[in-house]
Coordinates of C-alpha atoms and ligand atoms in Angstrom, one line a residue:
Chain A
M1194 CA 110.7 -83.8 -113.2
T1195 CA 113.9 -84.1 -111.9
D1196 CA 116.6 -86.2 -113.9
P1197 CA 115.5 -90.1 -113.3
S1198 CA 119.1 -91.1 -112.9
L1199 CA 119.5 -88.9 -109.9
A1200 CA 116.4 -90.7 -108.0
V1201 CA 117.6 -94.2 -109.1
R1202 CA 121.1 -93.2 -107.3
R1203 CA 119.7 -91.5 -104.3
L1204 CA 117.7 -95.0 -103.6
A1205 CA 120.7 -96.9 -104.2
R1206 CA 122.5 -94.8 -101.4
S1207 CA 119.6 -95.2 -99.3
F1208 CA 119.8 -97.4 -96.1
V1209 CA 116.6 -99.4 -96.8
F1210 CA 117.6 -100.2 -100.2
K1211 CA 120.9 -101.4 -98.9
V1212 CA 119.1 -103.8 -96.1
I1213 CA 116.8 -105.1 -98.9
L1214 CA 120.0 -106.3 -100.9
V1215 CA 121.6 -107.6 -97.9
W1216 CA 118.7 -109.7 -96.9
L1217 CA 118.6 -110.7 -100.9
V1218 CA 121.9 -111.7 -101.1
I1219 CA 121.7 -114.0 -98.0
L1220 CA 118.4 -115.6 -99.5
G1221 CA 120.4 -115.9 -102.7
C1222 CA 123.5 -117.7 -100.4
G1223 CA 120.9 -119.8 -98.9
G1224 CA 119.4 -120.9 -102.5
L1225 CA 122.9 -121.8 -103.7
G1226 CA 123.8 -123.9 -100.6
F1227 CA 120.3 -125.5 -100.6
S1228 CA 121.1 -126.6 -104.7
L1229 CA 124.3 -127.7 -103.9
I1230 CA 123.0 -130.5 -101.5
R1231 CA 120.7 -131.0 -104.2
L1232 CA 117.4 -129.5 -102.2
N1233 CA 114.2 -131.2 -104.3
V1234 CA 112.1 -128.2 -104.9
G1235 CA 109.9 -130.3 -106.5
F1236 CA 109.2 -132.5 -103.5
I1237 CA 108.1 -129.3 -101.4
G1238 CA 106.0 -128.6 -104.1
E1239 CA 104.2 -132.1 -104.0
W1240 CA 104.2 -132.1 -100.0
W1241 CA 103.7 -128.9 -98.4
R1242 CA 100.0 -128.9 -98.8
F1243 CA 99.7 -132.3 -97.1
I1244 CA 102.4 -131.4 -94.1
V1245 CA 100.5 -127.7 -93.6
Y1246 CA 96.7 -129.1 -93.8
G1247 CA 96.5 -132.4 -94.5
E1248 CA 95.5 -132.3 -97.9
G1249 CA 93.9 -135.0 -99.5
T1250 CA 93.3 -136.8 -96.3
S1251 CA 90.1 -137.2 -94.0
D1252 CA 91.7 -134.7 -91.5
V1253 CA 92.0 -131.5 -94.2
W1254 CA 92.2 -128.4 -92.1
R1255 CA 92.1 -130.1 -88.9
V1256 CA 96.1 -130.8 -88.4
G1257 CA 99.3 -129.2 -89.1
L1258 CA 98.9 -125.3 -88.8
I1259 CA 95.4 -125.4 -87.4
T1260 CA 96.4 -127.4 -84.9
T1261 CA 99.3 -125.4 -84.1
V1262 CA 96.9 -122.1 -83.9
F1263 CA 94.5 -124.0 -81.9
I1264 CA 96.9 -125.0 -79.3
S1265 CA 98.5 -121.2 -79.0
V1266 CA 95.1 -119.5 -78.9
I1267 CA 93.5 -122.0 -76.1
S1268 CA 96.9 -122.3 -74.1
I1269 CA 97.3 -118.3 -74.3
I1270 CA 93.5 -118.2 -73.1
G1271 CA 94.9 -120.7 -70.4
A1272 CA 98.0 -118.9 -69.6
I1273 CA 96.0 -115.9 -69.3
I1274 CA 93.6 -117.2 -66.3
L1275 CA 96.5 -118.8 -64.5
A1276 CA 98.6 -115.6 -64.6
F1277 CA 95.9 -113.6 -63.3
L1278 CA 95.1 -115.6 -60.3
S1279 CA 98.4 -116.3 -59.8
A1280 CA 98.9 -112.4 -60.2
L1281 CA 96.3 -112.1 -57.8
G1282 CA 97.9 -114.9 -55.1
R1283 CA 101.5 -112.7 -55.8
L1284 CA 99.6 -109.6 -54.7
S1285 CA 97.6 -111.4 -51.7
R1286 CA 98.3 -111.2 -48.1
N1287 CA 97.2 -114.3 -47.5
P1288 CA 99.9 -116.7 -47.0
L1289 CA 98.2 -119.4 -48.6
A1290 CA 97.3 -117.6 -51.7
Y1291 CA 100.8 -115.9 -51.8
G1292 CA 102.9 -119.2 -51.0
I1293 CA 100.7 -121.2 -53.9
S1294 CA 101.4 -118.7 -56.4
T1295 CA 105.2 -118.2 -55.6
F1296 CA 106.0 -121.9 -55.6
Y1297 CA 104.4 -122.4 -58.6
V1298 CA 106.0 -119.6 -60.3
S1299 CA 109.0 -120.8 -58.9
L1300 CA 108.8 -124.1 -60.1
I1301 CA 107.6 -123.5 -63.6
R1302 CA 110.3 -121.4 -64.4
G1303 CA 113.0 -123.5 -63.0
T1304 CA 112.5 -126.4 -65.1
P1305 CA 112.3 -126.7 -68.7
L1306 CA 109.1 -126.4 -70.5
I1307 CA 110.2 -129.9 -72.6
V1308 CA 110.6 -131.6 -69.0
Q1309 CA 107.0 -130.4 -67.9
I1310 CA 105.3 -131.8 -71.4
F1311 CA 107.4 -135.0 -70.8
I1312 CA 106.0 -135.2 -67.1
L1313 CA 102.3 -134.5 -67.5
Y1314 CA 102.6 -136.9 -70.3
F1315 CA 104.4 -139.8 -69.3
G1316 CA 104.9 -139.0 -65.8
L1317 CA 101.4 -138.8 -65.0
P1318 CA 99.9 -141.9 -66.3
Q1319 CA 102.2 -143.5 -63.1
I1320 CA 100.6 -141.8 -61.0
N1321 CA 97.2 -143.3 -62.2
Q1322 CA 98.9 -146.7 -62.4
Q1323 CA 99.7 -147.0 -58.7
L1324 CA 96.3 -145.3 -57.6
A1325 CA 94.3 -148.2 -59.4
K1326 CA 96.6 -150.5 -57.4
L1327 CA 96.0 -149.0 -54.2
I1328 CA 92.1 -147.9 -54.5
P1329 CA 90.0 -150.8 -55.9
N1330 CA 87.8 -149.1 -58.7
F1331 CA 89.9 -146.5 -58.7
E1332 CA 89.5 -145.3 -62.4
Q1333 CA 85.7 -146.1 -62.2
Q1334 CA 85.1 -144.1 -58.6
F1335 CA 87.3 -141.5 -59.4
S1336 CA 87.0 -141.1 -63.0
L1337 CA 87.5 -137.2 -63.3
L1338 CA 91.0 -137.8 -61.6
S1339 CA 91.6 -140.6 -63.6
N1340 CA 91.1 -138.8 -66.9
L1341 CA 93.1 -136.2 -65.8
L1342 CA 95.8 -138.0 -65.5
L1343 CA 95.5 -140.2 -68.8
L1344 CA 95.2 -137.0 -70.6
P1345 CA 95.8 -137.5 -74.4
A1346 CA 98.3 -135.6 -76.0
L1347 CA 96.5 -132.6 -77.5
P1348 CA 95.1 -131.7 -74.4
T1349 CA 98.2 -132.3 -72.3
G1350 CA 100.1 -130.2 -74.7
I1351 CA 97.6 -127.2 -74.0
L1352 CA 98.1 -127.6 -70.3
A1353 CA 101.8 -127.7 -70.4
L1354 CA 101.5 -124.7 -72.5
S1355 CA 99.0 -122.7 -70.5
L1356 CA 101.0 -123.5 -67.2
N1357 CA 104.3 -122.7 -68.6
Y1358 CA 103.1 -119.2 -70.0
G1359 CA 100.5 -118.6 -67.0
A1360 CA 104.0 -118.7 -64.8
Y1361 CA 105.8 -116.6 -67.0
M1362 CA 102.8 -114.0 -67.5
T1363 CA 101.8 -113.7 -63.6
E1364 CA 104.8 -110.9 -63.2
V1365 CA 103.3 -108.9 -66.6
F1366 CA 100.0 -109.1 -64.5
R1367 CA 101.4 -108.4 -61.2
A1368 CA 103.3 -105.5 -62.7
G1369 CA 100.2 -104.3 -64.5
I1370 CA 97.9 -104.5 -61.8
Q1371 CA 100.4 -102.8 -59.6
S1372 CA 100.7 -99.7 -62.3
V1373 CA 96.9 -98.5 -61.2
S1374 CA 97.6 -96.4 -58.2
K1375 CA 95.9 -97.0 -55.1
G1376 CA 93.9 -94.5 -54.9
Q1377 CA 91.5 -95.8 -57.7
A1378 CA 90.9 -98.6 -55.5
E1379 CA 90.4 -96.4 -52.4
A1380 CA 87.9 -94.4 -54.4
A1381 CA 86.3 -97.3 -55.4
T1382 CA 86.3 -99.1 -51.6
A1383 CA 85.1 -95.5 -50.2
L1384 CA 82.1 -95.7 -53.2
G1385 CA 81.0 -99.3 -51.8
M1386 CA 82.2 -101.5 -54.3
T1387 CA 83.6 -105.4 -53.2
P1388 CA 87.1 -106.0 -53.8
G1389 CA 85.6 -108.1 -56.5
Q1390 CA 83.9 -105.3 -58.1
T1391 CA 86.8 -102.5 -57.8
M1392 CA 89.2 -105.5 -59.4
W1393 CA 87.0 -106.0 -62.4
R1394 CA 85.7 -102.8 -62.8
I1395 CA 87.8 -100.3 -62.0
V1396 CA 91.6 -101.5 -61.6
L1397 CA 91.6 -104.2 -64.3
P1398 CA 90.6 -102.0 -67.4
Q1399 CA 93.3 -99.5 -66.5
A1400 CA 95.6 -102.5 -66.0
I1401 CA 94.8 -103.9 -69.2
R1402 CA 96.8 -101.5 -71.5
I1403 CA 100.4 -102.6 -69.6
I1404 CA 99.4 -106.1 -70.0
I1405 CA 98.3 -106.5 -73.4
P1406 CA 101.6 -105.9 -74.9
P1407 CA 103.9 -108.1 -73.3
V1408 CA 101.1 -110.8 -73.7
G1409 CA 101.1 -110.1 -77.5
N1410 CA 104.7 -111.3 -77.7
D1411 CA 104.2 -113.8 -75.4
F1412 CA 101.8 -115.5 -77.9
I1413 CA 104.0 -115.1 -80.9
A1414 CA 106.6 -116.9 -78.9
M1415 CA 103.9 -119.4 -77.5
T1416 CA 103.4 -120.4 -81.2
K1417 CA 106.8 -121.4 -81.9
D1418 CA 106.9 -122.8 -78.7
S1419 CA 104.0 -125.1 -79.6
A1420 CA 106.3 -126.9 -81.7
L1421 CA 107.6 -128.6 -78.6
V1422 CA 104.5 -130.6 -78.1
S1423 CA 104.8 -132.4 -81.7
V1424 CA 107.8 -134.8 -79.2
I1425 CA 104.4 -136.1 -77.5
G1426 CA 102.8 -136.7 -80.9
V1427 CA 100.6 -134.0 -81.6
Q1428 CA 100.0 -133.7 -85.2
E1429 CA 100.9 -130.1 -85.2
L1430 CA 103.4 -128.6 -88.0
L1431 CA 106.2 -129.6 -86.9
W1432 CA 105.3 -133.1 -86.0
R1433 CA 103.8 -133.4 -89.5
A1434 CA 106.6 -132.0 -91.3
Q1435 CA 109.1 -134.4 -89.1
K1436 CA 107.1 -137.5 -90.4
V1437 CA 107.2 -137.0 -94.1
G1438 CA 111.0 -136.0 -93.9
V1439 CA 112.0 -139.2 -92.4
Q1440 CA 109.9 -141.2 -94.2
N1441 CA 110.8 -139.9 -97.4
F1442 CA 114.6 -139.0 -96.1
R1443 CA 113.6 -135.6 -97.4
S1444 CA 113.9 -134.0 -93.8
M1445 CA 115.6 -130.8 -95.0
E1446 CA 112.8 -130.2 -97.2
T1447 CA 110.0 -130.6 -95.0
L1448 CA 111.6 -129.0 -92.0
L1449 CA 111.8 -125.6 -94.4
I1450 CA 108.2 -126.0 -95.2
A1451 CA 107.4 -125.9 -91.3
A1452 CA 110.5 -122.9 -90.6
G1453 CA 108.9 -120.7 -93.7
I1454 CA 105.1 -121.5 -92.2
Y1455 CA 106.4 -120.5 -88.6
W1456 CA 108.1 -117.6 -90.2
V1457 CA 105.2 -116.3 -92.3
L1458 CA 102.8 -116.6 -89.3
T1459 CA 104.9 -114.9 -86.9
I1460 CA 105.2 -111.8 -89.3
A1461 CA 101.9 -111.8 -89.6
L1462 CA 101.3 -111.8 -85.9
Q1463 CA 103.8 -109.3 -85.6
A1464 CA 102.1 -107.0 -87.7
I1465 CA 98.6 -107.5 -85.8
Q1466 CA 100.8 -106.9 -82.8
S1467 CA 101.9 -103.4 -83.3
R1468 CA 98.7 -102.4 -85.1
I1469 CA 97.2 -102.8 -81.4
E1470 CA 100.0 -101.4 -79.7
K1471 CA 100.0 -98.2 -82.1
R1472 CA 95.8 -98.2 -81.1
L1473 CA 96.5 -98.5 -77.4
A1474 CA 98.9 -95.6 -77.6
R1475 CA 96.6 -93.3 -79.5
G1476 CA 93.9 -93.9 -76.8
D1477 CA 96.3 -93.0 -74.1
R1478 CA 94.8 -90.2 -71.9
Chain B
M1294 CA 75.3 -88.7 -36.9
V1295 CA 79.0 -90.0 -36.5
R1296 CA 80.4 -91.2 -33.1
I1297 CA 84.4 -92.2 -32.8
T1298 CA 85.4 -93.8 -29.6
N1299 CA 88.8 -94.0 -28.3
L1300 CA 90.2 -94.7 -31.6
H1301 CA 93.7 -96.0 -31.9
K1302 CA 95.7 -96.4 -35.3
V1303 CA 99.2 -98.2 -35.2
F1304 CA 101.2 -98.6 -38.2
G1305 CA 104.0 -100.9 -37.6
K1306 CA 105.8 -99.4 -34.7
L1307 CA 104.1 -96.0 -35.7
N1308 CA 101.4 -94.6 -33.3
V1309 CA 99.6 -92.7 -35.3
L1310 CA 96.0 -92.0 -33.7
K1311 CA 96.3 -92.1 -29.7
G1312 CA 92.9 -92.7 -28.7
I1313 CA 90.8 -89.7 -30.7
S1314 CA 87.3 -89.4 -29.6
L1315 CA 84.8 -87.0 -31.7
E1316 CA 81.1 -86.3 -32.3
V1317 CA 79.5 -85.0 -35.0
S1318 CA 76.0 -83.9 -35.2
Q1319 CA 73.2 -83.9 -37.9
R1320 CA 74.0 -81.2 -40.1
E1321 CA 77.3 -80.0 -38.7
V1322 CA 80.4 -79.0 -40.6
V1323 CA 83.5 -79.9 -38.4
C1324 CA 86.9 -78.9 -40.1
V1325 CA 89.8 -80.8 -38.6
I1326 CA 93.2 -79.0 -39.0
G1327 CA 97.0 -79.9 -37.9
K1328 CA 100.7 -80.5 -39.1
S1329 CA 101.4 -82.6 -41.5
G1330 CA 101.9 -86.1 -40.0
S1331 CA 99.5 -85.4 -37.0
G1332 CA 96.9 -88.5 -38.4
K1333 CA 94.4 -86.3 -40.0
S1334 CA 93.9 -88.3 -43.2
T1335 CA 94.4 -91.7 -41.0
L1336 CA 91.6 -90.4 -38.7
L1337 CA 89.1 -89.6 -41.7
R1338 CA 90.1 -92.7 -43.5
S1339 CA 89.1 -95.2 -40.4
I1340 CA 85.7 -93.5 -40.5
N1341 CA 85.0 -95.5 -43.8
F1342 CA 87.4 -98.0 -43.1
L1343 CA 90.1 -97.2 -45.4
E1344 CA 92.3 -98.1 -42.6
E1345 CA 91.4 -100.6 -40.5
P1346 CA 91.3 -99.3 -36.9
T1347 CA 93.4 -101.0 -34.0
S1348 CA 90.9 -100.5 -31.6
G1349 CA 88.0 -98.1 -30.8
S1350 CA 84.6 -98.0 -32.4
I1351 CA 83.4 -95.9 -35.0
E1352 CA 79.4 -95.2 -35.5
V1353 CA 77.7 -93.7 -38.7
D1354 CA 73.8 -92.8 -38.4
G1355 CA 73.2 -95.5 -36.1
V1356 CA 75.5 -98.3 -37.7
E1357 CA 78.5 -99.2 -35.2
V1358 CA 81.5 -100.9 -36.0
T1359 CA 83.2 -102.3 -32.5
P1360 CA 86.2 -104.3 -32.4
A1361 CA 83.9 -106.9 -30.8
L1362 CA 82.5 -107.3 -34.4
T1363 CA 83.9 -110.0 -36.4
G1364 CA 83.8 -111.9 -39.6
R1365 CA 80.5 -111.5 -42.1
Q1366 CA 78.5 -109.4 -39.8
R1367 CA 81.6 -106.6 -39.7
K1368 CA 82.2 -107.0 -43.1
E1369 CA 78.3 -106.3 -43.6
R1370 CA 78.4 -103.1 -41.1
I1371 CA 81.6 -101.8 -42.9
H1372 CA 80.0 -101.9 -46.1
K1373 CA 76.9 -100.0 -44.5
V1374 CA 79.0 -97.5 -43.3
R1375 CA 80.8 -96.9 -46.6
L1376 CA 77.1 -96.7 -48.2
L1377 CA 76.6 -93.8 -45.5
T1378 CA 79.6 -91.9 -46.0
G1379 CA 81.1 -90.5 -49.3
M1380 CA 84.7 -89.5 -49.6
V1381 CA 86.6 -87.2 -51.6
F1382 CA 90.5 -87.2 -51.8
Q1383 CA 93.0 -84.9 -52.2
D1384 CA 93.9 -86.2 -56.0
F1385 CA 90.6 -86.5 -57.1
N1386 CA 90.9 -90.6 -58.0
L1387 CA 88.2 -90.2 -60.8
F1388 CA 88.3 -93.4 -63.0
P1389 CA 90.6 -92.2 -66.0
H1390 CA 88.9 -95.2 -68.6
K1391 CA 85.6 -93.3 -68.0
S1392 CA 83.7 -90.4 -68.7
V1393 CA 82.5 -88.0 -66.4
I1394 CA 79.0 -89.4 -66.5
D1395 CA 80.2 -92.9 -66.4
N1396 CA 82.7 -91.9 -63.2
V1397 CA 79.5 -90.6 -61.2
I1398 CA 76.9 -93.3 -62.3
E1399 CA 79.1 -96.5 -62.1
A1400 CA 78.5 -97.3 -58.1
L1401 CA 74.8 -96.3 -58.8
L1402 CA 74.7 -99.2 -61.5
I1403 CA 77.2 -101.5 -59.9
V1404 CA 76.6 -100.9 -56.1
K1405 CA 73.2 -99.6 -56.1
K1406 CA 72.0 -101.7 -58.9
I1407 CA 70.2 -98.5 -60.3
P1408 CA 69.0 -98.8 -63.5
R1409 CA 70.9 -97.0 -66.1
A1410 CA 68.2 -94.8 -67.5
Q1411 CA 67.7 -93.5 -63.6
A1412 CA 71.2 -93.6 -62.4
V1413 CA 72.2 -91.1 -65.8
E1414 CA 69.1 -88.9 -64.6
I1415 CA 70.7 -88.8 -61.2
G1416 CA 74.5 -88.1 -62.1
E1417 CA 73.1 -85.6 -64.4
S1418 CA 71.2 -83.2 -61.8
F1419 CA 74.4 -83.8 -59.6
L1420 CA 76.8 -82.7 -62.5
G1421 CA 74.4 -79.9 -62.5
K1422 CA 74.7 -79.3 -59.1
V1423 CA 78.7 -78.7 -59.4
G1424 CA 78.1 -76.7 -62.5
L1425 CA 79.5 -79.1 -65.3
I1426 CA 76.7 -81.0 -66.9
D1427 CA 78.4 -79.5 -70.2
K1428 CA 81.3 -81.7 -69.5
R1429 CA 79.2 -84.9 -69.0
D1430 CA 80.9 -86.7 -72.0
E1431 CA 84.4 -85.6 -71.4
Y1432 CA 87.4 -87.4 -69.7
P1433 CA 89.1 -87.1 -66.6
A1434 CA 92.3 -86.0 -68.5
R1435 CA 90.8 -83.2 -70.2
L1436 CA 89.2 -81.5 -67.3
S1437 CA 91.4 -78.9 -65.0
G1438 CA 91.7 -79.5 -61.4
G1439 CA 88.9 -77.5 -60.1
Q1440 CA 86.8 -79.5 -62.5
K1441 CA 88.0 -82.7 -61.6
Q1442 CA 87.7 -82.3 -58.1
R1443 CA 84.0 -81.0 -58.5
V1444 CA 83.2 -84.4 -60.6
A1445 CA 84.5 -86.2 -57.5
I1446 CA 82.6 -84.3 -55.1
A1447 CA 79.4 -85.0 -57.8
R1448 CA 80.3 -89.0 -57.6
A1449 CA 80.3 -89.0 -53.9
L1450 CA 76.9 -87.0 -53.2
A1451 CA 75.2 -88.8 -56.2
M1452 CA 75.3 -92.2 -54.0
D1453 CA 73.1 -90.6 -51.3
P1454 CA 75.6 -90.2 -48.5
K1455 CA 74.6 -89.1 -45.1
V1456 CA 78.3 -87.8 -44.2
M1457 CA 80.6 -86.3 -46.4
L1458 CA 84.2 -86.7 -45.6
F1459 CA 87.0 -84.6 -47.7
D1460 CA 90.6 -84.8 -47.1
E1461 CA 92.2 -82.1 -48.5
P1462 CA 90.3 -81.3 -51.5
T1463 CA 92.1 -78.3 -52.9
S1464 CA 95.7 -79.1 -51.7
A1465 CA 96.3 -80.1 -55.2
L1466 CA 94.9 -77.4 -57.3
D1467 CA 96.6 -74.5 -58.5
P1468 CA 95.6 -71.3 -56.3
E1469 CA 93.2 -69.6 -58.6
L1470 CA 91.2 -73.3 -58.9
I1471 CA 90.7 -73.2 -55.3
G1472 CA 87.6 -71.2 -55.2
E1473 CA 85.3 -73.1 -57.6
V1474 CA 86.2 -75.9 -55.1
I1475 CA 85.4 -74.5 -51.9
N1476 CA 82.0 -72.4 -53.4
V1477 CA 80.7 -76.1 -54.2
M1478 CA 81.6 -77.3 -51.0
E1479 CA 80.0 -74.0 -49.2
A1480 CA 76.8 -75.1 -51.4
V1481 CA 76.3 -79.0 -50.4
A1482 CA 77.0 -77.3 -46.3
N1483 CA 74.2 -75.2 -46.8
E1484 CA 72.1 -77.7 -48.0
G1485 CA 72.6 -79.7 -44.5
M1486 CA 75.0 -81.9 -45.2
T1487 CA 77.0 -83.1 -42.3
M1488 CA 80.7 -83.0 -43.4
I1489 CA 83.9 -83.3 -41.9
V1490 CA 87.1 -81.5 -43.8
V1491 CA 90.6 -81.8 -43.4
T1492 CA 91.9 -78.8 -44.7
H1493 CA 94.5 -76.0 -44.6
E1494 CA 91.7 -73.3 -46.0
I1495 CA 91.5 -71.3 -43.0
S1496 CA 88.9 -69.1 -44.9
F1497 CA 86.7 -72.1 -45.6
A1498 CA 87.0 -73.4 -41.8
R1499 CA 86.3 -69.7 -40.3
D1500 CA 83.3 -69.4 -43.0
T1501 CA 81.8 -72.6 -43.3
A1502 CA 82.7 -74.2 -40.0
D1503 CA 80.3 -75.3 -37.3
R1504 CA 83.6 -76.4 -35.5
V1505 CA 87.1 -76.6 -35.8
V1506 CA 89.6 -79.8 -34.3
Y1507 CA 93.2 -79.1 -34.0
M1508 CA 95.2 -82.6 -34.1
E1509 CA 98.3 -82.6 -33.5
D1510 CA 100.8 -86.2 -32.9
G1511 CA 97.7 -88.1 -32.9
N1512 CA 95.8 -86.7 -30.4
I1513 CA 92.7 -83.8 -30.5
V1514 CA 94.5 -80.9 -28.9
E1515 CA 91.8 -78.5 -29.0
E1516 CA 88.4 -77.7 -30.8
G1517 CA 85.7 -75.0 -30.5
A1518 CA 83.9 -72.8 -32.6
P1519 CA 85.9 -71.5 -35.2
S1520 CA 86.2 -67.6 -33.7
Q1521 CA 87.3 -69.1 -30.5
I1522 CA 90.0 -71.3 -32.4
F1523 CA 91.3 -69.0 -34.8
S1524 CA 91.3 -65.7 -32.7
V1525 CA 91.6 -67.2 -28.8
P1526 CA 93.2 -70.3 -29.0
Q1527 CA 94.0 -71.6 -25.4
D1528 CA 96.1 -74.5 -25.8
A1529 CA 99.8 -73.4 -26.0
R1530 CA 100.4 -76.1 -29.0
T1531 CA 97.3 -74.6 -31.0
Q1532 CA 98.4 -71.1 -30.8
Q1533 CA 102.5 -72.1 -31.9
F1534 CA 100.6 -73.9 -34.8
L1535 CA 98.5 -71.2 -35.5
Q1536 CA 101.0 -68.2 -35.7
R1537 CA 103.4 -70.4 -37.8
Y1538 CA 100.6 -71.3 -40.3
L1539 CA 99.0 -67.8 -40.3
N1540 CA 102.1 -66.0 -40.8
G1541 CA 103.2 -68.6 -43.2
R1542 CA 100.1 -68.4 -45.6
S1543 CA 99.7 -64.1 -45.7
Ligands
ATP77 N1 99.4 -96.9 -44.6 C1 100.9 -96.4 -43.8 N2 101.9 -97.3 -43.2 C2 102.6 -96.4 -42.5 N3 102.4 -95.6 -42.2 C3 101.6 -94.6 -42.4 C4 100.5 -95.4 -43.2 N4 99.8 -94.1 -43.6 C5 100.2 -93.2 -42.9 N5 101.1 -93.3 -42.2 C6 102.0 -92.9 -41.3 O1 101.2 -91.9 -40.2 C7 101.1 -90.5 -40.0 C8 100.2 -89.9 -39.8 O2 99.9 -89.7 -41.3 P1 98.1 -88.8 -42.1 O3 98.6 -89.5 -43.4 O4 97.5 -89.5 -40.9 O5 99.0 -87.3 -41.4 P2 97.9 -86.3 -41.5 O6 98.0 -85.4 -40.8 O7 97.0 -86.2 -43.4 O8 99.5 -85.3 -43.1 P3 99.2 -84.6 -43.9 O9 98.7 -83.4 -43.5 O10 100.8 -84.8 -44.9 O11 98.6 -85.1 -45.1 C9 102.6 -90.1 -40.7 O12 103.8 -90.2 -40.1 C10 102.6 -91.3 -41.5 O13 103.7 -91.2 -42.4
MG78 MG1 96.7 -86.3 -45.1

């Protein structure tokens, strides 16, 4: 055995050790600051379960974090479908498909997500109102359209996030599909495959490797952006934190709970993401 | 078996095929030679409609696609023509995400809708023919160029085409791997396959082709038996090409 004090000293000099030290100091300063503003730790301990998963209510495990995750998962699926269709339009030589795709991407990327959420939630009902005035029995006759225009908060939030991320991910899908050499589609076509078969069986499975890493990043970003739908009253994590905080004049405490949960969630998702990426890299042929 | 009539192809302003007519009969092996950019690939790719002809018609085994044909009917005819033709590309174009056997049976499964067990049987028999049955479960990345091209040939043959189209099948290969691919092609020819081969392999053209076609600048300049084209070419342009070509090579 070597001198143990030597090992300790080497550890003390190591980069990782210093970095951990810096983190601890920052957290310590934070804690000190919080004690100066008399942050109520007891309040946090008492309320976090209620905020995060609705403990003690009839909605237990149906609000808060679960809602956040639910919105994110459904929205990323919606975004993937939209991005795929939009990328096909973008790659199409059909002017209608190309036009719709580029218009969609430009409009969505050119406006803030929060504005899109507001338009879908507060703006669309106005259209319903006008149509109801113009068309007798509109809400009965066109109930599907009317229901779409009067979508409740949760589906509206999911729709907004899907539309928004779908537009940003269009480029990812386009690049992924284009990364597959033209010869692949030609070989498939020469074998008698239809354009649909060629896309599903030959091009997409190869494009997926390019597409998965950025979609993973977008999913992580989406879990954080999902907090925006709190503004239309969806009972996700931030909404509950905000509500409890305002009612008890303990906003810092409740917002810290929300921030902490988002942080842990993000770190967990990043760990999963890097695993998937490693696996993809290993399967490289 | 194949009849090309007055085929024109224009890319933008570039006139690549200027009225090609060519007939290939059953069991015939036709080699197409010519300078780079003369339109050889475009001609071949027009036969199975990887390129849409600007004008002219294509007939394969009695299935004719004329410019008058449009819409759904045209699509169906083109699909039929593609089933009647097999194509082998210069850069193989094997599907990298599929094993060798899955490359060979993919179209049998999803285009011909043959049950998997039967498709595997067919696939294995063709892998046997190209001498690669032991590579059945490999992925294309682990094969040599020559092996890749032999799998590509098996993949095309497994669809039971009436005509095989080869676009410079040995041009991407290291010289020592050319022979194994040429051998497979000769075997395919000997079994009576109708073949149109764009190639720079003069030896293959000389030994296996029934007819050699010399193309220049979007036209067929001269055609004839290999013995005639290679030893007593009639057209001055063919003479010049062969002189340069043969001198440059050996
Ligand atoms: N998709 C395309 N768009 C525009 N021009 C093209 C396209 N494909 C081919 N060309 C042009 O058409 C001409 C003929 O090309 P083609 O590939 O048929 O020649 P080739 O005889 O096969 O030549 P090589 O021996 O180099 O393969 C070339 O000038 C080429 O640049
Ligand atoms: Mg060519």
